[in-house]
Coordinates of C-alpha atoms in Angstrom, one line a residue:
Chain A
X5 CA 0.0 0.0 0.0
X6 CA 1.2 3.5 -0.8
X7 CA 1.1 6.0 2.1
X8 CA 1.3 9.8 1.8
X9 CA 4.9 10.9 2.0
X10 CA 6.0 13.4 4.6
X11 CA 9.2 15.4 4.4
X12 CA 11.6 14.0 7.0
X13 CA 13.5 17.2 7.0
X14 CA 10.4 19.4 7.6
X15 CA 9.4 17.1 10.5
X16 CA 12.8 17.2 12.1
X17 CA 12.9 21.0 11.8
X18 CA 9.5 21.3 13.4
X19 CA 10.4 19.0 16.3
X20 CA 13.6 20.9 17.1
X21 CA 11.9 24.2 16.6
X22 CA 9.3 23.3 19.1
X23 CA 11.7 21.7 21.6
X24 CA 14.2 24.6 21.5
X25 CA 11.4 27.1 22.2
X26 CA 10.3 24.9 25.1
X27 CA 13.8 25.2 26.6
X28 CA 13.7 28.9 26.2
X29 CA 10.2 29.0 27.8
X30 CA 11.4 26.9 30.7
X31 CA 14.4 29.1 31.3
X32 CA 12.4 32.4 31.1
X33 CA 9.7 31.0 33.4
X34 CA 12.2 29.7 35.9
X35 CA 14.8 32.5 36.0
X36 CA 12.9 35.6 34.9
X37 CA 9.3 35.1 36.0
X38 CA 10.7 33.1 39.0
X39 CA 7.6 31.1 39.7
X40 CA 9.0 27.5 39.8
X41 CA 7.3 26.5 42.0
X42 CA 4.4 28.9 42.2
X43 CA 4.4 31.1 45.4
X44 CA 2.2 29.6 48.2
X45 CA -1.5 30.1 47.8
X46 CA -1.6 31.3 51.4
X47 CA 0.3 34.5 50.5
X48 CA -1.6 37.7 51.3
X49 CA -2.4 40.4 48.8
X50 CA 0.4 42.5 50.2
X51 CA 3.0 39.7 49.8
X52 CA 1.8 39.0 46.3
X53 CA 2.0 42.7 45.4
X54 CA 5.4 42.9 46.9
X55 CA 6.7 40.0 44.8
X56 CA 5.6 41.7 41.6
X57 CA 7.0 45.1 42.7
X58 CA 10.4 43.6 43.6
X59 CA 10.6 41.5 40.4
X60 CA 8.7 43.8 38.0
X61 CA 11.5 44.2 35.5
X62 CA 12.5 40.6 35.3
X63 CA 8.9 39.3 35.1
X64 CA 8.0 41.7 32.4
X65 CA 11.1 40.7 30.4
X66 CA 10.1 37.1 31.0
X67 CA 6.7 37.9 29.7
X68 CA 8.1 39.4 26.5
X69 CA 10.2 36.3 25.8
X70 CA 7.2 34.0 26.6
X71 CA 5.2 36.1 24.1
X72 CA 7.6 34.8 21.5
X73 CA 8.0 31.2 22.6
X74 CA 5.1 30.0 24.8
X75 CA 3.2 28.3 22.0
X76 CA 6.2 26.0 21.5
X77 CA 4.3 22.8 21.5
X78 CA 2.4 23.6 18.3
X79 CA 4.9 22.3 15.7
X80 CA 5.4 19.2 17.8
X81 CA 1.6 18.5 17.6
X82 CA 1.7 19.0 13.9
X83 CA 4.3 16.3 13.5
X84 CA 2.4 14.0 15.8
X85 CA -0.8 14.6 13.8
X86 CA 1.0 14.0 10.5
X87 CA 2.4 10.7 11.8
X88 CA -0.9 9.7 13.3
X89 CA -2.9 10.4 10.2
X90 CA -1.0 7.8 8.2
X91 CA -2.2 5.1 10.6
X92 CA -5.9 5.9 9.8
X93 CA -8.0 5.0 6.8
X94 CA -10.1 7.6 5.2
X95 CA -10.8 10.8 7.1
X96 CA -8.3 10.7 10.0
X97 CA -10.7 11.6 12.8
X98 CA -8.4 10.5 15.7
X99 CA -5.6 12.5 14.3
X100 CA -7.8 15.5 13.9
X101 CA -9.0 15.2 17.5
X102 CA -5.4 14.8 18.7
X103 CA -4.4 17.9 16.7
X104 CA -7.3 20.0 18.0
X105 CA -6.6 19.0 21.6
X106 CA -3.0 19.8 21.2
X107 CA -3.7 23.2 19.6
X108 CA -6.0 24.1 22.5
X109 CA -3.5 22.9 25.1
X110 CA -0.9 25.4 23.8
X111 CA -3.3 28.3 24.8
X112 CA -2.9 27.4 28.5
X113 CA 0.8 27.8 28.4
X114 CA 0.5 31.1 26.5
X115 CA -2.0 32.7 29.0
X116 CA -0.1 32.3 32.4
X117 CA 3.0 34.3 31.4
X118 CA 0.7 36.9 29.8
X119 CA -1.2 37.2 33.1
X120 CA 2.0 37.4 35.2
X121 CA 3.2 40.1 32.8
X122 CA 0.0 42.0 33.4
X123 CA 0.3 41.6 37.2
X124 CA 3.8 43.1 37.0
X125 CA 2.8 45.8 34.6
X126 CA 1.5 48.3 37.2
X127 CA 3.4 47.7 40.5
X128 CA 1.7 50.5 42.3
X129 CA -1.9 49.5 41.8
X130 CA -4.1 48.2 44.7
X131 CA -2.7 44.9 45.9
X132 CA -6.0 43.1 45.7
X133 CA -6.1 43.8 41.9
X134 CA -2.7 42.3 41.5
X135 CA -3.7 39.3 43.6
X136 CA -6.7 38.4 41.4
X137 CA -4.4 38.6 38.3
X138 CA -1.9 36.4 40.1
X139 CA -4.6 33.9 41.0
X140 CA -6.0 33.8 37.5
X141 CA -2.5 33.1 36.1
X142 CA -1.7 30.4 38.6
X143 CA -5.0 28.6 38.3
X144 CA -4.9 28.9 34.5
X145 CA -1.5 27.1 34.6
X146 CA -2.5 24.3 36.9
X147 CA -6.2 23.6 36.5
X148 CA -6.6 23.7 32.7
X149 CA -7.2 20.0 32.0
X150 CA -10.0 20.4 29.5
X151 CA -8.1 19.5 26.4
X152 CA -5.4 17.1 27.5
X153 CA -7.5 14.0 27.0
X154 CA -8.5 15.0 23.5
X155 CA -4.8 15.1 22.7
X156 CA -3.6 12.1 24.6
X157 CA -6.4 9.5 24.2
X158 CA -6.1 9.5 20.4
X159 CA -2.3 9.1 20.6
X160 CA -2.7 6.2 23.0
X161 CA -5.4 4.6 21.0
X162 CA -3.5 4.8 17.7
X163 CA -0.2 3.7 19.4
X164 CA -1.8 0.6 20.9
X165 CA -4.4 -0.4 18.3
X166 CA -2.2 -0.2 15.2
X167 CA 0.3 -2.8 16.4
X168 CA 1.1 -4.3 13.0
X169 CA 1.1 -1.1 11.0
X170 CA 4.4 -0.7 9.3
X171 CA 4.4 3.1 9.8
X172 CA 3.4 3.1 13.5
X173 CA 6.0 5.4 15.0
X174 CA 5.0 4.6 18.6
X175 CA 6.5 1.8 20.7
X176 CA 3.9 0.0 22.8
X177 CA 5.2 1.3 26.1
X178 CA 4.8 4.9 24.7
X179 CA 1.0 4.3 24.4
X180 CA 0.8 3.1 28.0
X181 CA 3.0 6.0 29.1
X182 CA 0.6 8.5 27.5
X183 CA -2.3 7.0 29.3
X184 CA -0.5 7.3 32.6
X185 CA 0.5 10.9 31.8
X186 CA -3.1 11.8 30.9
X187 CA -4.3 10.3 34.3
X188 CA -1.7 12.3 36.2
X189 CA -2.4 15.6 34.4
X190 CA -6.0 15.3 35.7
X191 CA -4.8 16.0 39.2
X192 CA -4.1 19.6 38.4
X193 CA -7.7 20.7 38.5
X194 CA -7.8 20.1 42.3
X195 CA -5.9 23.3 42.7
X196 CA -9.2 25.1 43.1
X197 CA -9.8 23.4 46.4
X198 CA -6.9 23.8 49.0
X199 CA -4.5 26.6 49.7
X200 CA -1.7 24.4 51.1
X201 CA -0.5 20.8 50.9
X202 CA 0.0 18.5 47.9
X203 CA -3.1 19.6 46.1
X204 CA -2.4 23.3 46.4
X205 CA -1.2 25.1 43.2
X206 CA 2.4 24.8 44.4
X207 CA 1.9 21.2 45.7
X208 CA 3.4 17.8 44.7
X209 CA 0.4 16.5 42.8
X210 CA -0.8 19.8 41.2
X211 CA 2.5 21.5 40.3
X212 CA 5.4 19.1 40.4
X213 CA 3.8 15.9 39.0
X214 CA 2.3 17.6 35.9
X215 CA 5.3 19.9 35.5
X216 CA 7.8 17.0 35.5
X217 CA 5.6 14.6 33.5
X218 CA 5.0 17.2 30.8
X219 CA 8.7 17.8 30.4
X220 CA 9.5 14.1 30.3
X221 CA 6.6 13.4 27.9
X222 CA 7.8 16.1 25.5
X223 CA 11.4 14.8 25.6
X224 CA 10.3 11.2 25.1
X225 CA 8.0 12.3 22.3
X226 CA 11.0 14.0 20.6
X227 CA 13.2 10.9 20.9
X228 CA 10.4 8.5 19.7
X229 CA 9.5 10.8 16.7
X230 CA 13.1 11.3 15.6
X231 CA 13.8 7.6 15.7
X232 CA 10.6 6.8 13.8
X233 CA 11.4 9.5 11.1
X234 CA 14.9 7.9 10.7
X235 CA 13.4 4.5 10.2
X236 CA 10.7 5.8 7.8
X237 CA 13.5 7.5 5.8
X238 CA 15.3 4.1 5.5
X239 CA 12.0 2.4 4.4
X240 CA 11.4 5.1 1.9
X241 CA 14.9 4.7 0.5
X242 CA 14.1 1.0 0.1
X243 CA 10.9 1.8 -1.7
X244 CA 8.7 0.3 1.0
X245 CA 7.1 3.3 2.6
Chain B
X20 CA 19.4 -25.5 20.5
X21 CA 16.6 -26.9 22.6
X22 CA 13.4 -24.9 22.2
X23 CA 12.3 -23.1 25.3
X24 CA 8.8 -23.9 26.5
X25 CA 6.6 -21.1 25.1
X26 CA 5.6 -19.8 28.5
X27 CA 8.9 -20.2 30.3
X28 CA 9.7 -16.5 31.0
X29 CA 6.8 -14.7 29.4
X30 CA 5.8 -11.4 30.9
X31 CA 2.0 -11.4 31.6
X32 CA 0.2 -9.2 29.1
X33 CA 3.0 -7.3 27.4
X34 CA 6.1 -5.4 28.6
X35 CA 4.7 -2.0 27.8
X36 CA 1.7 -2.1 30.2
X37 CA 4.1 -2.4 33.1
X38 CA 5.1 1.2 32.4
X39 CA 1.5 2.2 33.2
X40 CA 1.2 -0.1 36.2
X41 CA 4.6 1.0 37.6
X42 CA 3.8 4.7 37.1
X43 CA 0.4 4.3 38.7
X44 CA 1.7 2.3 41.7
X45 CA 4.3 5.1 42.3
X46 CA 1.7 7.8 42.1
X47 CA -0.6 6.0 44.5
X48 CA 2.3 5.3 46.8
X49 CA 2.9 9.0 46.9
X50 CA -0.8 9.5 47.7
X51 CA -0.7 7.1 50.6
X52 CA 2.5 8.6 52.1
X53 CA 1.1 12.1 51.8
X54 CA -2.1 11.0 53.5
X55 CA -0.2 9.3 56.4
X56 CA 2.0 12.4 56.7
X57 CA -0.8 14.9 57.0
X58 CA -2.8 12.6 59.3
X59 CA 0.1 13.0 61.7
X60 CA -0.6 16.7 62.0
X61 CA -4.2 16.3 63.1
X62 CA -5.0 12.7 64.1
X63 CA -8.1 13.8 66.0
X64 CA -9.7 15.5 63.0
X65 CA -8.8 12.5 60.8
X66 CA -10.3 10.0 63.3
X67 CA -13.5 12.0 63.6
X68 CA -13.9 12.4 59.8
X69 CA -13.1 8.7 59.4
X70 CA -16.2 7.9 61.6
X71 CA -18.4 9.9 59.2
X72 CA -17.7 7.5 56.3
X73 CA -20.3 4.9 55.4
X74 CA -18.3 1.7 56.2
X75 CA -21.1 -0.5 54.9
X76 CA -20.7 0.9 51.4
X77 CA -16.9 0.8 51.7
X78 CA -17.0 -2.9 52.6
X79 CA -19.6 -3.7 49.9
X80 CA -17.4 -2.0 47.3
X81 CA -14.3 -4.0 48.5
X82 CA -16.2 -7.3 48.2
X83 CA -17.5 -6.3 44.7
X84 CA -14.1 -5.5 43.4
X85 CA -12.6 -8.6 44.9
X86 CA -15.3 -10.7 43.2
X87 CA -14.7 -8.9 39.9
X88 CA -11.0 -9.8 40.2
X89 CA -12.0 -13.4 40.6
X90 CA -14.2 -13.2 37.4
X91 CA -11.3 -11.6 35.5
X92 CA -8.9 -14.3 36.7
X93 CA -11.4 -17.0 35.5
X94 CA -11.6 -15.3 32.1
X95 CA -7.8 -15.2 31.8
X96 CA -7.6 -18.9 32.7
X97 CA -10.1 -19.7 29.9
X98 CA -8.3 -17.7 27.3
X99 CA -4.9 -19.1 28.3
X100 CA -6.1 -22.6 27.9
X101 CA -7.6 -21.7 24.5
X102 CA -11.1 -22.4 25.7
X103 CA -14.3 -20.4 24.9
X104 CA -16.5 -18.7 27.4
X105 CA -14.2 -16.0 28.7
X106 CA -16.6 -13.2 27.6
X107 CA -19.2 -14.2 30.2
X108 CA -16.7 -13.8 33.1
X109 CA -15.5 -10.5 31.7
X110 CA -19.1 -9.3 31.4
X111 CA -19.7 -10.2 35.0
X112 CA -16.6 -8.3 36.0
X113 CA -17.8 -5.3 34.0
X114 CA -21.1 -5.5 35.9
X115 CA -19.2 -5.4 39.2
X116 CA -17.4 -2.3 37.9
X117 CA -20.7 -0.7 37.2
X118 CA -22.1 -1.6 40.6
X119 CA -18.9 -0.2 42.3
X120 CA -19.4 3.1 40.4
X121 CA -23.1 3.3 41.4
X122 CA -22.3 2.7 45.1
X123 CA -19.6 5.3 44.9
X124 CA -22.0 7.8 43.4
X125 CA -24.5 7.1 46.2
X126 CA -21.7 7.6 48.8
X127 CA -20.6 10.9 47.2
X128 CA -24.3 12.0 47.1
X129 CA -24.8 11.2 50.7
X130 CA -21.7 13.2 51.7
X131 CA -22.6 16.2 49.6
X132 CA -26.2 16.2 50.9
X133 CA -24.9 16.1 54.4
X134 CA -22.9 19.2 53.6
X135 CA -19.5 17.3 53.4
X136 CA -17.4 18.5 50.5
X137 CA -13.7 18.5 49.6
X138 CA -13.6 21.9 51.2
X139 CA -14.8 20.6 54.6
X140 CA -11.3 19.5 55.9
X141 CA -8.1 17.9 54.8
X142 CA -9.4 14.4 55.3
X143 CA -12.3 14.9 53.0
X144 CA -10.2 16.7 50.4
X145 CA -8.0 13.6 50.2
X146 CA -11.0 11.3 50.4
X147 CA -12.7 12.9 47.4
X148 CA -9.4 13.4 45.5
X149 CA -8.0 9.9 45.9
X150 CA -11.3 8.0 45.5
X151 CA -12.1 10.3 42.5
X152 CA -8.9 9.4 40.8
X153 CA -9.5 5.8 41.6
X154 CA -13.0 6.0 40.1
X155 CA -11.4 7.4 37.0
X156 CA -9.3 4.2 37.0
X157 CA -12.5 2.1 37.3
X158 CA -13.9 3.9 34.2
X159 CA -10.7 3.3 32.2
X160 CA -10.6 -0.3 33.5
X161 CA -14.2 -0.8 32.3
X162 CA -13.2 0.4 28.9
X163 CA -10.4 -2.1 28.9
X164 CA -12.8 -4.9 29.8
X165 CA -15.1 -3.9 27.0
X166 CA -12.2 -4.1 24.6
X167 CA -11.2 -7.5 26.1
X168 CA -14.8 -8.8 25.7
X169 CA -14.5 -8.0 22.0
X170 CA -11.1 -9.7 21.7
X171 CA -12.2 -12.8 23.7
X172 CA -14.8 -13.6 21.0
X173 CA -12.1 -13.9 18.4
X174 CA -10.4 -17.2 17.6
X175 CA -7.7 -18.3 20.1
X176 CA -4.4 -16.5 19.4
X177 CA -1.4 -15.1 21.2
X178 CA -2.8 -11.6 20.5
X179 CA -6.2 -12.5 22.1
X180 CA -4.4 -13.8 25.2
X181 CA -2.3 -10.7 25.4
X182 CA -5.3 -8.3 25.1
X183 CA -7.3 -10.1 27.8
X184 CA -4.2 -10.4 30.1
X185 CA -3.5 -6.6 29.7
X186 CA -7.1 -5.7 30.6
X187 CA -6.9 -8.2 33.5
X188 CA -3.7 -6.7 34.8
X189 CA -5.1 -3.2 34.8
X190 CA -8.3 -4.5 36.5
X191 CA -6.3 -6.2 39.2
X192 CA -4.4 -2.9 39.7
X193 CA -7.8 -1.1 40.1
X194 CA -8.7 -3.7 42.7
X195 CA -5.4 -3.5 44.6
X196 CA -5.5 0.3 44.7
X197 CA -9.0 0.2 46.1
X198 CA -8.1 -2.3 48.9
X199 CA -5.3 0.1 50.0
X200 CA -7.7 3.1 49.8
X201 CA -10.2 1.1 51.8
X202 CA -7.7 0.3 54.5
X203 CA -6.5 3.9 54.6
X204 CA -9.8 5.7 54.7
X205 CA -12.3 3.2 56.2
X206 CA -10.3 0.9 58.4
X207 CA -7.3 2.9 59.8
X208 CA -9.3 5.3 61.9
X209 CA -6.4 6.3 64.2
X210 CA -7.0 7.5 67.7
X211 CA -8.7 10.7 68.3

């Protein structure tokens, strides 16, 4: 059977483009915005306002850089969608769902730095106003689980159900890893409930689990995709793909 | 070279699913440690909250899941020996999963109508969060059982065995995690 060809070079470029922007995003978020982990949710309005006043310049510079790079995952999802679509017959509905979910997920990494930038924009405003922007930013970062499943379930489904497909780029364990990651990401939404402990917005299950699993997932996806593209190139050279 | 017996060192299901099982066990271990740690700060509150749980429903759900695990094990035995009839055991296990979810919903409704929410105190926040994540596992496990029911109707093959075994492994995990949650929330009351 003849499958649609995809440019290996374009895919590699997009993967590295997305991944390098992710590294820049991580560095800006950690070292300029300085909210890894997020400040405790028990901080008062005065403490929050003081944080933005003292770090106004660096947070605003961080927000500028994030304005350039925060949608980093977009090209990675495009490559995933292209790879997934070759595993489907006819209209690739699972790939479309995966792509739509991925697109929407990028929004929720774009918004928090934007809100932190707004919070730092007027350091002399009333502290309560800064507080609500800070809370909006932090809860946007941690609780936005709406779209993950639409991105991850199709990937897991295609990875596990197309076991004999010659172009399946996903190892079996990757499919299971994605299911586990999707389950763990769901914990983030609990940030609306407590102000301290592991389910607070700076806690183990709401901040550290999703933060680390997302980074590991993106890295593993890079490695798996690059390897698959290399194999597909070899197949293409042999006239099989 | 002498041929190895086919089943000599075979991993049940397939190697990949143990990534999911290992990851989940690690996450739930963290849940349990966190719960034990925070209980240490306020044992009286945790003991008092523990007494507000419906132990009858908790015990019933434990028995339901243990029974479902037995059904799943019987299905695996059938599939491994190449016999028909696995689907009926898997359907019974699925029905147990449904009964568990219904009882859990009743229990949540009772708590909420009594004014007990995740915001009430730390105990109930953990109770709703951990049992909620577990209920999500029951839903996914039920999906896996439906998939396995479809597979079990196919002709005997290594792939059929693998699919049924993978669903069974996940279902046993769902059962195991519940037994620990049951012990943690319903049995270990502590002293208050």
